[in-house]
Amino acid sequence: MRGARVRSVAAVSLWTVTLIVLLPGLVLQSDGMRMSSALLLQAVVVVHAGGALARVLTAPTVRLVGFGFWVFAYIWLGLAPLAMLASDAYPWPYRAGEATACTAVAVIELGLVAYSAGTALAAHHRQARAVTAPPGLLERLLSRRLAPWRLLALSGVALAFALLLISRQPGRLSAYFTSRQAITEAGAIGDGEGAFLQVLLSWSLSVPAFWALLGLLHVPRLTGGDRWLRVLRRLLLPVLIVLNAVVNNPVSKPRFWVGTVVLTLLFTVPRLSRPRAFRITAAAIVAALLVVFPYSDYFRYSDREEVAVTSLAAQFSTNGDYDAFQQVQTGIDFTRDNGFSPQDALGPPLFMVPRSMWPEKPEDTGIRLARYAGYEFRNLSAPLWIESYLWAGPLGVVGVFCLLGSLGRRVDDVCHLLRGRSGSLAALLVPAFAFYQLVFLRGSLLGIAGPLTLLLTVPLLISTRTGRLPPAAKPIAPIRHTSISGTGGHR
C-alpha cells in the first residue's frame, strides 16, 4: 500500500491555491484597501496557517486534532485579521496603534511556529523510539474502552438530573427552545455569585447527556452475553436522543458546543473516520464555517432580525464572533500598561475554588480586557495566544504552543495506531476534544474550564482499561510530502 502514504500532488496544489491565494484574494477584494506593515506581516500568518491546513486536508492519515487547530488558526487568526487590517474596521470600538497591530500579528505567528515545532518534535520522537517500547500513558488512556454497566449508570444519572434541573428551570422545557437571551432573562443564568454555579449545573447536564448518548451508540458487546444490555440500550437510546435535542440544541446552547456534539457524533461513525471520507467531510466543514457559521447565531436573541447576507470581509470585520485578533491587540496594550501576571495561569486549573476562599482569584481574561477597553458588553473571547502572553510574554506563548503542538501530534498518532477499536477513547474522546479545540483556542480559559473538565473526565469514569495494547512506538511510515512553503515543519 505504498501509494496510500503519498499525498496527491493535484489535491495539495488545489488546496494550497484555494487557501493561500483564492480565499485571501476574496477577502481583500474591496474598495479602499489600506496597506500597512501589519497587513504584510499578516500575509505570512495566512500562508503558514493555509499551508498547514492544506497538509492536514490532504494527509493520508486522519489528523483530527491537527485539523481542529489549523481550522481555527486559518479562519479566526488568518483570514479575519486580514480583513480587519485591510479595511481598518473591527467588531468592537477599541482601536490599537500600528505598532500594537504588528506585535499582535507577531505573537500569533510565534504561536503557530511553536505549535509547528512541537508537532515536528513529536513526530521525530515517535520515529526514534524503539518498536518494543512499552505503551506510554497516552496509549493506555486512549485505549480504554467503554464499560457497559458504568455507561448505563451514567445514563440513569443524566436522566435523573435532567428531571430535577428542567423541573426547576423557569419555563421548564419551553425555555430550551426560546433563546439564550430568554434563559438569561428568566434567571437561569444571571449575574452575581450564583452565576458560576448556574452555568456549571447547566453543563453538568449537557455534557453527561452527550456522553451517555455517544456511549450507547458505540458500547461494545459483552463477551458473556449482552441480552439485558441490548434491551436497556434500546430503551434508553430514544430517550437520550430526545434529552440531547432538549439540552444540546442550537437555540439554548452555544454554537461551538452544538458543533462539537454534532461533529463528534459524525466522526465516530467508522466509515466517516477513514482517510478519504475524513478529507471530504473536513472540506465540507471548512466551507460551512466560512459560509454558514456567520449566520448561525439566529437563535441567540429573542428579537430575531432578518438575516442579511454580506461578504466574507464584512463578516470578519464587523461580527463579534471573529474578535480574536482584536482581543489580542487589546491584551498587548493591557500588558504594556499593567505588566505580565504569571499567577493568572493558576485560574483555569483551580476554577472550582470559590472567590470567598480565594479573594485574589484571577478574573476571566475576556472580561478583564473588555473592562480595560471600556466596553459595557463583556462576554468576549480571549484567545490562548493572549492568555499565554499575559502570563509570561513571548516565552509563555512559545512554551504553551510547543507543548500543545507536541501533545496534539501524539494524540493523532496514537489515535491512528488504535484505529478500528470500536468503543475506545481513541475513537470517541479524540474527535470530541479535536472539535472542542475551537472553544479552547478562542477562550477564555477560565470561562470554558468547567465544560472542558467534564468533557475530558466523564469518559474516563465510564471506561475501563484494556488488556493487550499495541507497541507504543510502532513506526508510522513516513509520508512523502509535496513541498509547501510556510508550514513551519507541520506534517
Short mmCIF file of C-alpha atoms in Angstrom, two decimals:
data_model
loop_
_atom_site.label_atom_id
_atom_site.label_comp_id
_atom_site.label_asym_id
_atom_site.label_seq_id
_atom_site.Cartn_x
_atom_site.Cartn_y
_atom_site.Cartn_z
CA MET A 1 0.00 0.00 0.00
CA ARG A 2 2.88 2.32 -0.76
CA GLY A 3 0.76 4.72 -2.75
CA ALA A 4 -1.51 5.26 0.22
CA ARG A 5 1.36 7.04 2.00
CA VAL A 6 1.86 9.65 -0.72
CA ARG A 7 -0.12 12.86 -0.95
CA SER A 8 -1.82 13.64 -4.21
CA VAL A 9 0.05 16.47 -5.91
CA ALA A 10 -3.18 17.67 -7.53
CA ALA A 11 -5.01 17.77 -4.16
CA VAL A 12 -2.16 19.59 -2.43
CA SER A 13 -1.95 22.12 -5.26
CA LEU A 14 -5.70 22.69 -5.30
CA TRP A 15 -5.96 23.27 -1.56
CA THR A 16 -2.84 25.43 -1.49
CA VAL A 17 -4.16 27.71 -4.23
CA THR A 18 -7.60 27.84 -2.60
CA LEU A 19 -6.40 28.58 0.93
CA ILE A 20 -3.40 30.79 0.20
CA VAL A 21 -4.50 32.62 -2.96
CA LEU A 22 -8.22 32.47 -3.72
CA LEU A 23 -9.82 32.95 -0.29
CA PRO A 24 -7.40 35.70 0.85
CA GLY A 25 -7.94 37.38 -2.53
CA LEU A 26 -11.68 37.22 -1.98
CA VAL A 27 -11.29 38.82 1.45
CA LEU A 28 -9.06 41.59 0.09
CA GLN A 29 -11.32 42.31 -2.88
CA SER A 30 -12.82 45.52 -1.54
CA ASP A 31 -12.60 49.21 -2.21
CA GLY A 32 -10.29 51.36 -0.13
CA MET A 33 -7.87 48.61 0.97
CA ARG A 34 -5.43 50.09 3.48
CA MET A 35 -1.83 48.92 3.10
CA SER A 36 0.24 48.68 6.26
CA SER A 37 3.17 46.82 7.76
CA ALA A 38 0.78 44.74 9.88
CA LEU A 39 -1.16 43.69 6.76
CA LEU A 40 2.03 42.49 5.06
CA LEU A 41 3.01 40.55 8.18
CA GLN A 42 -0.47 39.06 8.33
CA ALA A 43 0.06 37.59 4.88
CA VAL A 44 2.78 35.41 6.45
CA VAL A 45 0.26 34.09 9.01
CA VAL A 46 -2.23 33.31 6.23
CA VAL A 47 0.40 31.42 4.22
CA HIS A 48 1.57 29.49 7.28
CA ALA A 49 -1.90 28.52 8.52
CA GLY A 50 -3.26 27.89 5.00
CA GLY A 51 -0.31 25.70 4.05
CA ALA A 52 -0.57 23.68 7.26
CA LEU A 53 -4.32 23.24 6.82
CA ALA A 54 -3.76 22.11 3.23
CA ARG A 55 -1.39 19.42 4.50
CA VAL A 56 -3.90 18.19 7.05
CA LEU A 57 -6.66 18.09 4.43
CA THR A 58 -4.51 16.05 2.04
CA ALA A 59 -2.79 13.78 4.56
CA PRO A 60 -3.11 10.00 4.02
CA THR A 61 -3.92 9.60 7.73
CA VAL A 62 -6.67 11.21 9.80
CA ARG A 63 -5.35 14.15 11.87
CA LEU A 64 -8.41 15.35 13.76
CA VAL A 65 -6.55 17.34 16.42
CA GLY A 66 -4.33 18.99 13.82
CA PHE A 67 -7.39 19.76 11.72
CA GLY A 68 -9.20 21.48 14.61
CA PHE A 69 -6.19 23.64 15.43
CA TRP A 70 -5.37 24.76 11.91
CA VAL A 71 -9.00 25.48 11.01
CA PHE A 72 -9.20 27.91 13.91
CA ALA A 73 -5.82 29.43 13.12
CA TYR A 74 -6.64 29.88 9.44
CA ILE A 75 -10.12 31.41 9.80
CA TRP A 76 -10.06 33.28 13.12
CA LEU A 77 -6.40 34.37 13.13
CA GLY A 78 -5.64 34.27 9.40
CA LEU A 79 -8.50 35.47 7.22
CA ALA A 80 -10.37 37.52 9.83
CA PRO A 81 -7.39 39.73 10.81
CA LEU A 82 -6.56 40.10 7.11
CA ALA A 83 -10.00 41.64 6.54
CA MET A 84 -9.71 43.86 9.63
CA LEU A 85 -6.27 45.20 8.76
CA ALA A 86 -7.18 45.77 5.11
CA SER A 87 -10.34 47.72 5.92
CA ASP A 88 -9.26 49.22 9.26
CA ALA A 89 -12.63 48.03 10.61
CA TYR A 90 -13.10 45.94 13.75
CA PRO A 91 -16.07 44.35 15.56
CA TRP A 92 -15.61 46.41 18.75
CA PRO A 93 -14.88 50.13 19.28
CA TYR A 94 -11.38 49.81 20.81
CA ARG A 95 -8.58 50.80 18.44
CA ALA A 96 -4.90 49.99 18.88
CA GLY A 97 -1.98 51.62 17.13
CA GLU A 98 0.04 50.31 14.19
CA ALA A 99 2.83 49.11 16.48
CA THR A 100 0.35 47.11 18.56
CA ALA A 101 -1.17 45.58 15.42
CA CYS A 102 2.29 44.44 14.24
CA THR A 103 3.05 43.00 17.67
CA ALA A 104 -0.28 41.13 17.68
CA VAL A 105 0.49 39.56 14.29
CA ALA A 106 3.97 38.61 15.53
CA VAL A 107 2.53 36.98 18.68
CA ILE A 108 0.09 34.95 16.57
CA GLU A 109 2.81 33.79 14.17
CA LEU A 110 5.09 32.98 17.10
CA GLY A 111 2.40 30.67 18.47
CA LEU A 112 1.95 28.98 15.09
CA VAL A 113 5.70 28.45 14.69
CA ALA A 114 5.93 27.00 18.20
CA TYR A 115 2.97 24.69 17.50
CA SER A 116 4.55 23.51 14.25
CA ALA A 117 7.85 22.92 16.04
CA GLY A 118 6.06 20.88 18.69
CA THR A 119 4.38 18.67 16.08
CA ALA A 120 7.70 18.13 14.30
CA LEU A 121 9.48 17.21 17.55
CA ALA A 122 6.71 14.76 18.49
CA ALA A 123 6.82 13.13 15.04
CA HIS A 124 10.62 12.80 15.22
CA HIS A 125 10.48 11.38 18.74
CA ARG A 126 7.95 8.76 17.73
CA GLN A 127 10.04 7.60 14.79
CA ALA A 128 13.14 7.41 17.00
CA ARG A 129 11.60 5.28 19.77
CA ALA A 130 12.16 1.55 19.81
CA VAL A 131 9.45 -0.69 18.38
CA THR A 132 9.47 -2.76 21.57
CA ALA A 133 8.97 0.25 23.86
CA PRO A 134 6.12 -0.30 26.35
CA PRO A 135 2.93 1.68 25.84
CA GLY A 136 3.05 5.15 27.32
CA LEU A 137 0.46 6.97 29.43
CA LEU A 138 -1.33 8.41 26.41
CA GLU A 139 -1.63 4.98 24.77
CA ARG A 140 -3.03 3.50 27.97
CA LEU A 141 -5.56 6.32 28.37
CA LEU A 142 -6.83 6.33 24.80
CA SER A 143 -7.01 2.52 24.63
CA ARG A 144 -9.56 2.43 27.47
CA ARG A 145 -12.91 1.02 26.33
CA LEU A 146 -16.41 1.87 27.41
CA ALA A 147 -17.64 -0.16 30.37
CA PRO A 148 -21.29 -1.04 29.59
CA TRP A 149 -22.64 -1.02 33.13
CA ARG A 150 -20.85 2.22 34.01
CA LEU A 151 -22.34 3.71 30.88
CA LEU A 152 -25.83 2.61 31.91
CA ALA A 153 -25.26 4.18 35.33
CA LEU A 154 -24.27 7.46 33.65
CA SER A 155 -27.41 7.31 31.52
CA GLY A 156 -29.55 6.90 34.62
CA VAL A 157 -27.81 9.76 36.43
CA ALA A 158 -28.17 12.04 33.39
CA LEU A 159 -31.90 11.33 33.12
CA ALA A 160 -32.48 11.83 36.84
CA PHE A 161 -30.52 15.09 36.83
CA ALA A 162 -32.46 16.23 33.77
CA LEU A 163 -35.77 15.71 35.57
CA LEU A 164 -34.51 17.67 38.57
CA LEU A 165 -32.91 20.56 36.65
CA ILE A 166 -35.56 21.01 33.95
CA SER A 167 -38.37 20.99 36.53
CA ARG A 168 -36.64 23.88 38.34
CA GLN A 169 -35.91 25.80 35.15
CA PRO A 170 -38.16 28.87 34.71
CA GLY A 171 -40.34 27.99 31.74
CA ARG A 172 -39.26 24.34 32.04
CA LEU A 173 -38.98 22.62 28.63
CA SER A 174 -40.14 25.64 26.64
CA ALA A 175 -37.17 27.69 27.90
CA TYR A 176 -34.79 25.44 25.97
CA PHE A 177 -36.48 26.36 22.69
CA THR A 178 -36.70 30.14 23.05
CA SER A 179 -33.23 31.74 23.04
CA ARG A 180 -30.17 32.04 25.24
CA GLN A 181 -31.24 35.60 25.94
CA ALA A 182 -34.62 34.37 27.23
CA ILE A 183 -32.92 31.88 29.54
CA THR A 184 -30.73 34.67 30.92
CA GLU A 185 -33.69 36.98 31.49
CA ALA A 186 -35.64 34.15 33.15
CA GLY A 187 -32.90 33.92 35.75
CA ALA A 188 -31.38 30.64 34.66
CA ILE A 189 -28.02 32.27 34.02
CA GLY A 190 -27.84 35.57 35.81
CA ASP A 191 -25.14 37.83 37.18
CA GLY A 192 -23.59 37.69 40.62
CA GLU A 193 -22.22 34.96 42.87
CA GLY A 194 -24.75 32.37 41.73
CA ALA A 195 -23.93 32.70 38.03
CA PHE A 196 -20.97 30.33 38.19
CA LEU A 197 -22.98 27.58 39.87
CA GLN A 198 -25.88 28.03 37.46
CA VAL A 199 -23.59 27.68 34.46
CA LEU A 200 -21.83 24.67 35.98
CA LEU A 201 -25.17 22.98 36.66
CA SER A 202 -26.21 23.56 33.06
CA TRP A 203 -23.03 21.98 31.73
CA SER A 204 -23.29 19.17 34.28
CA LEU A 205 -26.45 18.16 32.44
CA SER A 206 -25.40 18.82 28.84
CA VAL A 207 -22.01 17.08 28.87
CA PRO A 208 -23.05 13.81 30.62
CA ALA A 209 -26.16 13.64 28.41
CA PHE A 210 -23.93 13.91 25.36
CA TRP A 211 -21.54 11.22 26.59
CA ALA A 212 -24.40 8.91 27.54
CA LEU A 213 -25.81 9.15 24.01
CA LEU A 214 -22.43 8.77 22.34
CA GLY A 215 -21.55 5.83 24.56
CA LEU A 216 -24.80 3.98 23.89
CA LEU A 217 -24.24 4.36 20.16
CA HIS A 218 -20.81 2.71 20.41
CA VAL A 219 -20.96 0.49 23.50
CA PRO A 220 -19.05 -2.79 22.92
CA ARG A 221 -20.77 -6.13 23.25
CA LEU A 222 -20.21 -8.16 26.40
CA THR A 223 -18.28 -11.40 25.99
CA GLY A 224 -20.57 -13.35 28.33
CA GLY A 225 -23.78 -12.38 26.57
CA ASP A 226 -25.42 -8.99 26.35
CA ARG A 227 -29.12 -9.65 26.13
CA TRP A 228 -30.02 -7.30 29.01
CA LEU A 229 -27.59 -4.69 27.74
CA ARG A 230 -29.25 -4.71 24.33
CA VAL A 231 -32.71 -4.39 25.89
CA LEU A 232 -31.66 -1.45 28.08
CA ARG A 233 -29.83 0.16 25.20
CA ARG A 234 -32.94 0.03 23.01
CA LEU A 235 -34.99 1.55 25.81
CA LEU A 236 -32.54 4.31 26.70
CA LEU A 237 -31.36 5.34 23.24
CA PRO A 238 -34.54 7.14 22.09
CA VAL A 239 -34.90 8.81 25.49
CA LEU A 240 -31.34 10.13 25.36
CA ILE A 241 -31.80 11.33 21.79
CA VAL A 242 -34.77 13.40 22.98
CA LEU A 243 -32.83 14.64 26.03
CA ASN A 244 -29.93 15.81 23.87
CA ALA A 245 -32.33 17.51 21.49
CA VAL A 246 -33.56 19.48 24.52
CA VAL A 247 -30.32 20.33 26.36
CA ASN A 248 -27.84 20.38 23.47
CA ASN A 249 -29.78 22.22 20.78
CA PRO A 250 -28.54 25.35 18.94
CA VAL A 251 -31.26 27.51 20.47
CA SER A 252 -30.18 27.27 24.11
CA LYS A 253 -26.51 26.24 23.82
CA PRO A 254 -23.51 27.98 22.22
CA ARG A 255 -22.94 27.12 18.56
CA PHE A 256 -19.39 25.92 19.23
CA TRP A 257 -20.67 23.32 21.69
CA VAL A 258 -23.50 22.19 19.42
CA GLY A 259 -20.96 21.86 16.62
CA THR A 260 -18.77 19.74 18.88
CA VAL A 261 -21.69 17.41 19.65
CA VAL A 262 -22.79 17.04 16.02
CA LEU A 263 -19.29 16.62 14.56
CA THR A 264 -18.27 14.13 17.24
CA LEU A 265 -21.34 12.02 16.52
CA LEU A 266 -20.47 12.28 12.83
CA PHE A 267 -16.78 11.42 13.04
CA THR A 268 -17.30 8.47 15.37
CA VAL A 269 -19.11 6.67 12.55
CA PRO A 270 -16.46 4.16 11.39
CA ARG A 271 -16.88 4.86 7.67
CA LEU A 272 -16.52 8.61 8.13
CA SER A 273 -13.35 8.23 10.19
CA ARG A 274 -11.45 6.73 7.27
CA PRO A 275 -8.91 8.97 5.50
CA ARG A 276 -10.80 9.59 2.27
CA ALA A 277 -14.15 10.20 3.99
CA PHE A 278 -12.40 12.43 6.53
CA ARG A 279 -10.87 14.58 3.79
CA ILE A 280 -14.23 15.05 2.08
CA THR A 281 -16.11 15.80 5.31
CA ALA A 282 -13.35 18.10 6.58
CA ALA A 283 -13.52 20.10 3.36
CA ALA A 284 -17.28 20.45 3.84
CA ILE A 285 -16.69 21.65 7.43
CA VAL A 286 -14.28 24.35 6.24
CA ALA A 287 -16.85 25.51 3.69
CA ALA A 288 -19.62 25.53 6.32
CA LEU A 289 -17.51 27.55 8.76
CA LEU A 290 -16.90 30.16 6.08
CA VAL A 291 -20.43 30.30 4.63
CA VAL A 292 -22.91 29.13 7.28
CA PHE A 293 -21.32 29.85 10.66
CA PRO A 294 -21.55 33.68 10.48
CA TYR A 295 -25.36 33.39 10.28
CA SER A 296 -25.79 30.61 12.84
CA ASP A 297 -26.43 32.96 15.77
CA TYR A 298 -30.01 33.47 14.60
CA PHE A 299 -31.44 31.90 17.77
CA ARG A 300 -29.19 33.76 20.19
CA TYR A 301 -31.59 36.61 20.86
CA SER A 302 -35.35 36.72 21.38
CA ASP A 303 -35.84 39.58 18.91
CA ARG A 304 -34.62 37.96 15.72
CA GLU A 305 -33.66 40.21 12.88
CA GLU A 306 -33.90 39.34 9.23
CA VAL A 307 -30.77 37.57 8.01
CA ALA A 308 -28.72 39.90 5.82
CA VAL A 309 -26.18 38.17 3.60
CA THR A 310 -22.88 40.07 3.44
CA SER A 311 -19.40 39.43 2.08
CA LEU A 312 -16.77 37.42 3.94
CA ALA A 313 -14.72 40.56 4.52
CA ALA A 314 -17.71 42.36 6.06
CA GLN A 315 -18.47 39.41 8.35
CA PHE A 316 -14.88 39.17 9.54
CA SER A 317 -14.59 42.89 10.28
CA THR A 318 -17.99 43.51 11.90
CA ASN A 319 -19.10 40.24 13.54
CA GLY A 320 -18.07 39.86 17.19
CA ASP A 321 -17.62 36.12 16.68
CA TYR A 322 -14.31 36.97 14.98
CA ASP A 323 -12.95 39.30 17.66
CA ALA A 324 -9.94 37.09 18.47
CA PHE A 325 -7.38 39.29 16.70
CA GLN A 326 -8.80 42.48 18.20
CA GLN A 327 -8.66 40.90 21.64
CA VAL A 328 -5.00 40.01 21.10
CA GLN A 329 -4.33 43.68 20.32
CA THR A 330 -6.25 44.80 23.40
CA GLY A 331 -4.29 42.35 25.55
CA ILE A 332 -0.96 43.63 24.27
CA ASP A 333 -1.92 47.18 25.19
CA PHE A 334 -3.12 45.89 28.56
CA THR A 335 0.26 44.29 29.33
CA ARG A 336 2.05 47.46 28.26
CA ASP A 337 0.10 49.36 30.93
CA ASN A 338 -0.14 46.68 33.63
CA GLY A 339 2.68 44.20 33.02
CA PHE A 340 2.56 40.40 32.94
CA SER A 341 0.70 38.30 35.52
CA PRO A 342 2.10 34.73 35.81
CA GLN A 343 -0.21 33.98 38.75
CA ASP A 344 -3.20 34.14 36.41
CA ALA A 345 -2.14 30.77 34.98
CA LEU A 346 -3.47 29.20 38.20
CA GLY A 347 -7.02 30.38 37.48
CA PRO A 348 -8.17 27.76 34.91
CA PRO A 349 -6.87 24.63 36.72
CA LEU A 350 -8.28 25.93 40.05
CA PHE A 351 -11.55 27.21 38.61
CA MET A 352 -13.60 25.32 41.20
CA VAL A 353 -12.15 27.29 44.13
CA PRO A 354 -14.77 29.91 45.15
CA ARG A 355 -13.77 33.55 45.39
CA SER A 356 -14.87 33.61 49.01
CA MET A 357 -11.94 31.27 49.75
CA TRP A 358 -9.58 32.88 47.22
CA PRO A 359 -10.22 36.64 47.05
CA GLU A 360 -7.28 37.10 44.64
CA LYS A 361 -8.62 34.51 42.21
CA PRO A 362 -7.85 35.68 38.63
CA GLU A 363 -10.64 37.30 36.69
CA ASP A 364 -11.88 35.94 33.39
CA THR A 365 -9.44 37.33 30.82
CA GLY A 366 -12.15 38.24 28.31
CA ILE A 367 -14.00 40.24 30.96
CA ARG A 368 -10.80 41.94 32.12
CA LEU A 369 -9.87 43.00 28.60
CA ALA A 370 -13.42 44.21 27.95
CA ARG A 371 -13.28 46.32 31.10
CA TYR A 372 -9.87 47.72 30.08
CA ALA A 373 -11.27 48.66 26.66
CA GLY A 374 -14.28 50.35 28.26
CA TYR A 375 -16.98 48.02 26.92
CA GLU A 376 -20.29 47.51 28.66
CA PHE A 377 -20.73 44.16 26.90
CA ARG A 378 -18.13 41.83 28.43
CA ASN A 379 -18.87 38.38 27.08
CA LEU A 380 -15.79 38.47 24.83
CA SER A 381 -13.17 35.95 23.80
CA ALA A 382 -9.57 35.77 24.99
CA PRO A 383 -7.59 33.54 22.59
CA LEU A 384 -4.97 31.21 24.01
CA TRP A 385 -2.34 33.39 22.32
CA ILE A 386 -3.12 36.39 24.53
CA GLU A 387 -3.78 34.25 27.60
CA SER A 388 -0.27 32.79 27.41
CA TYR A 389 1.20 36.19 26.50
CA LEU A 390 -0.36 37.74 29.61
CA TRP A 391 1.26 35.03 31.72
CA ALA A 392 4.86 35.33 30.55
CA GLY A 393 5.13 37.27 27.29
CA PRO A 394 6.71 35.62 24.22
CA LEU A 395 8.25 32.85 26.34
CA GLY A 396 4.81 31.91 27.59
CA VAL A 397 3.47 31.74 24.02
CA VAL A 398 6.36 29.55 22.87
CA GLY A 399 6.07 27.18 25.83
CA VAL A 400 2.30 26.75 25.68
CA PHE A 401 2.07 26.22 21.92
CA CYS A 402 5.09 23.95 21.67
CA LEU A 403 3.54 21.69 24.30
CA LEU A 404 0.14 21.92 22.60
CA GLY A 405 1.61 21.00 19.20
CA SER A 406 3.54 18.08 20.65
CA LEU A 407 0.50 16.76 22.53
CA GLY A 408 -1.77 17.20 19.51
CA ARG A 409 0.57 15.24 17.24
CA ARG A 410 0.98 12.50 19.84
CA VAL A 411 -2.80 12.18 20.22
CA ASP A 412 -3.28 11.98 16.45
CA ASP A 413 -0.53 9.34 16.16
CA VAL A 414 -1.94 7.21 18.99
CA CYS A 415 -5.42 7.55 17.50
CA HIS A 416 -4.05 6.27 14.18
CA LEU A 417 -2.31 3.39 15.98
CA LEU A 418 -5.56 2.40 17.75
CA ARG A 419 -7.82 2.90 14.73
CA GLY A 420 -10.57 0.34 14.32
CA ARG A 421 -11.01 -0.19 18.07
CA SER A 422 -14.72 0.42 18.49
CA GLY A 423 -15.75 1.82 21.83
CA SER A 424 -12.24 3.04 22.73
CA LEU A 425 -11.49 6.57 23.90
CA ALA A 426 -9.30 6.96 20.83
CA ALA A 427 -12.43 6.61 18.70
CA LEU A 428 -14.68 8.76 20.93
CA LEU A 429 -12.74 11.23 23.07
CA VAL A 430 -10.28 12.37 20.41
CA PRO A 431 -12.97 13.66 17.99
CA ALA A 432 -14.74 15.41 20.89
CA PHE A 433 -11.56 17.19 22.00
CA ALA A 434 -10.48 17.92 18.43
CA PHE A 435 -13.62 19.94 17.70
CA TYR A 436 -13.89 21.47 21.17
CA GLN A 437 -10.46 22.93 20.41
CA LEU A 438 -12.21 25.81 18.66
CA VAL A 439 -13.69 26.79 22.04
CA PHE A 440 -10.43 26.07 23.87
CA LEU A 441 -8.36 28.19 21.48
CA ARG A 442 -10.88 31.03 21.36
CA GLY A 443 -11.14 31.24 25.15
CA SER A 444 -11.22 32.48 27.65
CA LEU A 445 -9.79 29.55 29.60
CA LEU A 446 -11.49 30.38 32.88
CA GLY A 447 -14.84 30.53 31.13
CA ILE A 448 -14.52 27.12 29.47
CA ALA A 449 -12.62 25.27 32.22
CA GLY A 450 -15.81 23.70 33.62
CA PRO A 451 -17.23 22.17 30.43
CA LEU A 452 -13.73 21.16 29.26
CA THR A 453 -13.10 19.32 32.54
CA LEU A 454 -16.41 17.49 32.23
CA LEU A 455 -15.73 16.67 28.58
CA LEU A 456 -12.42 15.01 29.48
CA THR A 457 -13.26 13.36 32.81
CA VAL A 458 -16.70 11.84 32.15
CA PRO A 459 -15.37 9.36 29.52
CA LEU A 460 -12.62 8.30 31.93
CA LEU A 461 -15.26 7.45 34.53
CA ILE A 462 -17.32 5.30 32.14
CA SER A 463 -14.38 3.41 30.63
CA THR A 464 -12.02 0.70 31.79
CA ARG A 465 -8.52 -0.43 30.93
CA THR A 466 -7.96 -2.98 28.21
CA GLY A 467 -5.67 -5.95 28.43
CA ARG A 468 -3.37 -6.02 25.42
CA LEU A 469 -2.01 -2.93 23.78
CA PRO A 470 -0.03 -2.46 20.58
CA PRO A 471 3.59 -1.33 20.93
CA ALA A 472 3.70 2.32 21.94
CA ALA A 473 6.10 3.33 19.23
CA LYS A 474 5.15 1.19 16.30
CA PRO A 475 6.64 3.27 13.48
CA ILE A 476 4.21 5.04 11.19
CA ALA A 477 5.56 5.01 7.67
CA PRO A 478 6.81 8.49 6.79
CA ILE A 479 4.62 10.43 4.41
CA ARG A 480 6.19 11.72 1.24
CA HIS A 481 5.24 15.39 1.19
CA THR A 482 4.84 17.78 -1.64
CA SER A 483 6.82 20.85 -0.68
CA ILE A 484 4.72 23.74 0.60
CA SER A 485 6.39 26.87 1.86
CA GLY A 486 5.50 28.48 5.14
CA THR A 487 4.16 25.46 7.06
CA GLY A 488 6.81 25.57 9.76
CA GLY A 489 7.53 21.84 9.60
CA HIS A 490 3.96 20.74 10.26
CA ARG A 491 3.07 17.38 8.80
#
